[in-house]
CSV table of C-alpha atoms in Angstrom, one decimal:
chain,number,residue,atom,x,y,z
A,1,UNK,CA,191.1,42.8,62.0
A,2,UNK,CA,191.3,45.9,62.7
A,3,UNK,CA,191.0,48.2,58.8
A,4,UNK,CA,192.6,51.8,60.3
A,5,UNK,CA,195.9,51.8,59.4
A,6,UNK,CA,196.0,48.3,57.5
A,7,UNK,CA,197.2,48.3,53.5
A,8,UNK,CA,194.4,47.1,51.6
A,9,UNK,CA,193.8,46.3,47.9
A,10,UNK,CA,190.9,46.3,46.3
A,11,UNK,CA,190.4,45.0,42.5
A,12,UNK,CA,187.5,46.4,40.0
A,13,UNK,CA,188.7,49.3,42.6
A,14,UNK,CA,187.8,51.7,39.9
A,15,UNK,CA,183.8,51.0,39.4
A,16,UNK,CA,180.2,49.3,41.0
A,17,UNK,CA,181.3,47.1,44.0
A,18,UNK,CA,184.8,47.7,43.7
A,19,UNK,CA,184.0,51.1,44.1
A,20,UNK,CA,181.9,51.4,47.0
A,21,UNK,CA,184.3,49.1,49.4
A,22,UNK,CA,187.9,51.7,48.4
A,23,UNK,CA,185.6,54.3,50.0
A,24,UNK,CA,184.6,52.0,52.8
A,25,UNK,CA,187.8,51.0,53.7
A,26,UNK,CA,189.5,55.0,52.5
A,27,UNK,CA,186.7,56.3,55.3
A,28,UNK,CA,187.9,54.0,58.1
A,29,UNK,CA,191.4,54.5,57.8
A,30,UNK,CA,193.3,52.2,55.8
A,31,UNK,CA,195.9,52.5,53.4
A,32,UNK,CA,194.0,51.6,49.8
A,33,UNK,CA,195.3,50.4,46.6
A,34,UNK,CA,193.1,50.0,44.0
A,35,UNK,CA,193.9,47.6,40.7
A,36,UNK,CA,191.8,47.9,37.1
A,37,UNK,CA,192.1,47.8,33.8
A,38,UNK,CA,190.6,51.3,33.7
A,39,UNK,CA,193.3,53.8,34.4
A,40,UNK,CA,191.1,57.2,34.1
A,41,UNK,CA,188.7,55.6,36.8
A,42,UNK,CA,191.1,53.9,39.1
A,43,UNK,CA,192.5,57.8,38.9
A,44,UNK,CA,189.6,59.3,39.5
A,45,UNK,CA,188.1,57.6,42.8
A,46,UNK,CA,191.8,57.0,44.0
A,47,UNK,CA,192.6,60.7,43.6
A,48,UNK,CA,188.8,61.1,45.3
A,49,UNK,CA,189.3,59.1,48.2
A,50,UNK,CA,193.4,59.8,48.6
A,51,UNK,CA,194.1,56.2,47.6
A,52,UNK,CA,196.7,54.5,45.2
A,53,UNK,CA,196.0,53.4,41.9
A,54,UNK,CA,197.3,50.4,39.6
A,55,UNK,CA,196.4,49.7,36.7
A,56,UNK,CA,196.9,46.4,35.5
A,57,UNK,CA,194.8,42.6,34.7
A,58,UNK,CA,193.8,39.9,37.7
A,59,UNK,CA,194.8,37.2,35.5
A,60,UNK,CA,198.4,39.2,34.4
A,61,UNK,CA,201.1,37.7,37.2
A,62,UNK,CA,203.4,41.0,36.3
A,63,UNK,CA,200.7,43.3,37.1
A,64,UNK,CA,199.2,41.5,40.0
A,65,UNK,CA,202.1,41.0,41.5
A,66,UNK,CA,204.0,44.0,41.1
A,67,UNK,CA,200.5,46.0,42.5
A,68,UNK,CA,200.7,44.1,45.5
A,69,UNK,CA,204.6,44.3,46.1
A,70,UNK,CA,203.8,48.0,46.5
A,71,UNK,CA,200.2,47.5,48.5
A,72,UNK,CA,202.6,45.2,50.8
A,73,UNK,CA,205.0,48.0,51.5
A,74,UNK,CA,202.2,50.4,53.2
A,75,UNK,CA,200.5,50.9,56.5
A,76,UNK,CA,201.6,48.0,58.3
A,77,UNK,CA,201.4,45.7,55.5
A,78,UNK,CA,199.0,44.2,53.1
A,79,UNK,CA,196.6,43.2,55.5
A,80,UNK,CA,193.2,43.0,53.6
A,81,UNK,CA,192.2,42.0,49.5
A,82,UNK,CA,189.1,42.0,48.5
A,83,UNK,CA,188.2,41.1,44.9
A,84,UNK,CA,185.6,42.8,42.5
A,85,UNK,CA,187.0,42.7,38.8
A,86,UNK,CA,185.0,40.3,36.8
A,87,UNK,CA,183.2,40.1,33.7
A,88,UNK,CA,179.6,38.8,32.8
A,89,UNK,CA,179.2,38.0,29.3
A,90,UNK,CA,175.8,36.0,28.7
A,91,UNK,CA,176.0,33.2,25.9
A,92,UNK,CA,173.4,30.2,24.9
A,93,UNK,CA,175.6,26.7,25.1
A,94,UNK,CA,174.0,26.0,22.2
A,95,UNK,CA,172.7,29.3,20.4
A,96,UNK,CA,170.3,29.6,17.5
A,97,UNK,CA,173.3,30.3,15.0
A,98,UNK,CA,175.8,27.8,16.6
A,99,UNK,CA,177.4,26.5,20.0
A,100,UNK,CA,178.9,28.8,22.6
A,101,UNK,CA,182.4,29.1,20.9
A,102,UNK,CA,184.8,27.4,24.0
A,103,UNK,CA,186.7,30.4,24.0
A,104,UNK,CA,184.0,32.8,25.4
A,105,UNK,CA,183.5,30.3,28.0
A,106,UNK,CA,187.4,30.3,28.7
A,107,UNK,CA,187.4,34.4,28.7
A,108,UNK,CA,184.8,34.1,31.3
A,109,UNK,CA,186.5,31.4,33.4
A,110,UNK,CA,189.7,33.1,33.0
A,111,UNK,CA,188.9,36.6,34.0
A,112,UNK,CA,186.2,35.8,36.7
A,113,UNK,CA,187.5,32.3,38.7
A,114,UNK,CA,191.5,32.5,37.8
A,115,UNK,CA,191.8,35.8,37.7
A,116,UNK,CA,190.5,35.9,41.7
A,117,UNK,CA,192.5,32.7,42.4
A,118,UNK,CA,195.5,34.9,40.7
A,119,UNK,CA,194.8,37.6,43.2
A,120,UNK,CA,194.5,35.2,46.1
A,121,UNK,CA,197.4,33.6,46.2
A,122,UNK,CA,199.9,35.9,45.5
A,123,UNK,CA,198.1,38.8,48.5
A,124,UNK,CA,198.4,35.6,50.6
A,125,UNK,CA,202.4,35.1,50.2
A,126,UNK,CA,202.3,38.8,51.0
A,127,UNK,CA,200.2,38.2,53.8
A,128,UNK,CA,201.6,35.0,55.2
A,129,UNK,CA,205.0,37.0,56.0
A,130,UNK,CA,203.4,40.3,57.9
A,131,UNK,CA,204.1,40.7,61.8
A,132,UNK,CA,201.4,38.9,63.3
A,133,UNK,CA,198.2,40.7,64.8
A,134,UNK,CA,196.1,40.3,67.4
A,135,UNK,CA,194.2,37.1,67.7
A,136,UNK,CA,197.0,35.8,65.6
A,137,UNK,CA,195.8,37.7,62.5
A,138,UNK,CA,197.9,38.4,59.7
A,139,UNK,CA,194.9,38.8,56.9
A,140,UNK,CA,191.7,38.6,55.3
A,141,UNK,CA,190.7,37.6,52.0
A,142,UNK,CA,187.2,38.7,50.9
A,143,UNK,CA,185.8,37.6,46.9
A,144,UNK,CA,183.2,38.1,45.5
A,145,UNK,CA,180.6,35.5,44.0
A,146,UNK,CA,177.3,36.2,42.6
A,147,UNK,CA,173.7,34.1,43.1
A,148,UNK,CA,174.3,32.7,40.0
A,149,UNK,CA,176.8,30.4,41.5
A,150,UNK,CA,173.2,28.7,42.8
A,151,UNK,CA,170.5,30.4,40.6
A,152,UNK,CA,172.0,30.1,37.3
A,153,UNK,CA,169.8,31.4,34.3
A,154,UNK,CA,170.0,30.3,30.5
A,155,UNK,CA,172.9,31.7,29.0
A,156,UNK,CA,175.0,31.9,32.1
A,157,UNK,CA,176.7,29.0,32.3
A,158,UNK,CA,179.8,30.3,31.6
A,159,UNK,CA,179.1,33.0,34.2
A,160,UNK,CA,177.3,30.8,36.6
A,161,UNK,CA,180.7,28.2,36.6
A,162,UNK,CA,183.2,30.9,37.1
A,163,UNK,CA,181.0,32.0,40.4
A,164,UNK,CA,180.4,28.7,41.4
A,165,UNK,CA,183.9,27.9,41.3
A,166,UNK,CA,184.8,31.0,43.7
A,167,UNK,CA,182.4,29.5,46.2
A,168,UNK,CA,183.4,26.2,46.4
A,169,UNK,CA,187.1,28.1,47.0
A,170,UNK,CA,186.2,29.9,50.2
A,171,UNK,CA,186.3,26.7,52.8
A,172,UNK,CA,189.2,24.5,51.3
A,173,UNK,CA,191.4,28.3,51.0
A,174,UNK,CA,190.0,29.4,54.2
A,175,UNK,CA,191.5,25.5,55.8
A,176,UNK,CA,195.0,25.9,53.7
A,177,UNK,CA,195.4,29.7,54.8
A,178,UNK,CA,194.7,28.9,58.5
A,179,UNK,CA,197.7,28.7,59.8
A,180,UNK,CA,198.9,31.6,58.8
A,181,UNK,CA,196.3,33.4,60.3
A,182,UNK,CA,194.5,34.8,57.2
A,183,UNK,CA,191.0,34.4,56.9
A,184,UNK,CA,188.8,33.8,53.5
A,185,UNK,CA,185.3,34.6,52.9
A,186,UNK,CA,183.2,35.3,50.1
A,187,UNK,CA,180.0,37.3,49.2
A,188,UNK,CA,177.4,36.6,47.0
A,189,UNK,CA,175.5,39.3,45.9
A,190,UNK,CA,172.0,39.4,43.7
A,191,UNK,CA,171.3,42.1,41.3
A,192,UNK,CA,173.3,45.3,42.3
A,193,UNK,CA,172.5,48.7,41.0
A,194,UNK,CA,176.3,49.2,39.1
A,195,UNK,CA,177.4,51.2,36.1
A,196,UNK,CA,176.1,48.3,34.0
A,197,UNK,CA,172.7,48.7,35.2
A,198,UNK,CA,172.4,52.2,35.4
A,199,UNK,CA,173.1,51.5,31.3
A,200,UNK,CA,169.4,49.9,31.5
A,201,UNK,CA,166.1,51.3,30.4
A,202,UNK,CA,163.9,52.1,33.9
A,203,UNK,CA,161.2,50.2,32.8
A,204,UNK,CA,163.8,46.7,33.0
A,205,UNK,CA,165.5,48.4,36.1
A,206,UNK,CA,161.7,48.4,37.5
A,207,UNK,CA,161.5,44.7,36.5
A,208,UNK,CA,164.1,43.3,37.9
A,209,UNK,CA,163.6,45.1,41.0
A,210,UNK,CA,160.0,43.7,41.5
A,211,UNK,CA,161.7,40.2,41.2
A,212,UNK,CA,164.1,40.6,44.8
A,213,UNK,CA,161.3,39.8,47.7
A,214,UNK,CA,161.8,42.3,50.3
A,215,UNK,CA,163.2,45.0,49.7
A,216,UNK,CA,161.8,45.0,46.3
A,217,UNK,CA,164.7,47.7,44.6
A,218,UNK,CA,168.0,46.8,43.8
A,219,UNK,CA,171.0,46.2,45.5
A,220,UNK,CA,172.9,49.4,46.4
A,221,UNK,CA,176.7,49.2,46.0
A,222,UNK,CA,177.1,50.9,49.9
A,223,UNK,CA,175.1,47.4,51.3
A,224,UNK,CA,178.0,45.6,49.4
A,225,UNK,CA,180.6,47.5,51.3
A,226,UNK,CA,179.2,46.8,54.1
A,227,UNK,CA,178.7,43.1,54.1
A,228,UNK,CA,182.2,43.5,53.6
A,229,UNK,CA,183.5,45.2,56.1
A,230,UNK,CA,181.6,42.7,58.7
A,231,UNK,CA,183.3,40.3,57.4
A,232,UNK,CA,187.1,41.9,57.6
A,233,UNK,CA,186.4,43.1,61.5
A,234,UNK,CA,184.9,39.9,62.6
A,235,UNK,CA,187.2,37.6,62.9
A,236,UNK,CA,185.3,34.6,63.9
A,237,UNK,CA,183.7,34.1,60.1
A,238,UNK,CA,186.0,32.4,58.3
A,239,UNK,CA,185.6,30.1,55.3
A,240,UNK,CA,181.9,31.6,55.0
A,241,UNK,CA,180.0,32.4,51.5
A,242,UNK,CA,177.1,35.3,52.3
A,243,UNK,CA,174.0,35.7,49.7
A,244,UNK,CA,173.7,39.8,49.8
A,245,UNK,CA,170.9,39.6,47.7
A,246,UNK,CA,167.0,40.4,49.5
A,247,UNK,CA,166.3,36.5,49.2
A,248,UNK,CA,165.6,37.2,45.1
A,249,UNK,CA,165.7,33.5,43.8
A,250,UNK,CA,166.7,33.9,39.9
A,251,UNK,CA,164.7,32.1,37.4
A,252,UNK,CA,165.2,30.5,34.5
A,253,UNK,CA,164.7,33.2,32.2
């Protein structure tokens, strides 16, 4: 898939991994649309890279549908969807005071897994109606999972389950959407220096970095964006899940 001129949609584009992806796509000539719950963050990034900001929630069919419809009218149509929006609420199944509230588990599953699926299905509808490009291609979707899908730690039951679901979506979605010329791939990042980690004390950041075999540092969001670019441009990669983690394997705690 050629990025230049393509309509591209990035969820969670106002910060972190999503921001890095949005900047990469804009630098390569895509017509970028950002989707984020944080209006100020989305508009700030959009203003800096010449993109369009949309405010909404990935699990809201109306706001998501309207934003995707606008993106489908830009460039040569909606060709790229990168799902980066997500939350990471922690909680033990059996805590010291009580069991994990079912609503807490549901919230993480709803935002991370159902939100990813919602955006994917709505975007695929637009992509399927677009004109064919080279090699019968119409679009490409890149979802964001996590190494927690494979190495979930204590207190990550909800988060790991949500990301595991995203991993499991890759192959069946790729197989189903193949007839439309739409590819689906997933990136499972390890420990990256996102705004959340920036708030942690430097000693904690160093401790996390020391767990990573090589390179022993936190991941740079630009490295995540580089992998997303590769998955978009390489037409033969489909139904794949790529760990991007410096060979880290998370310990139980």
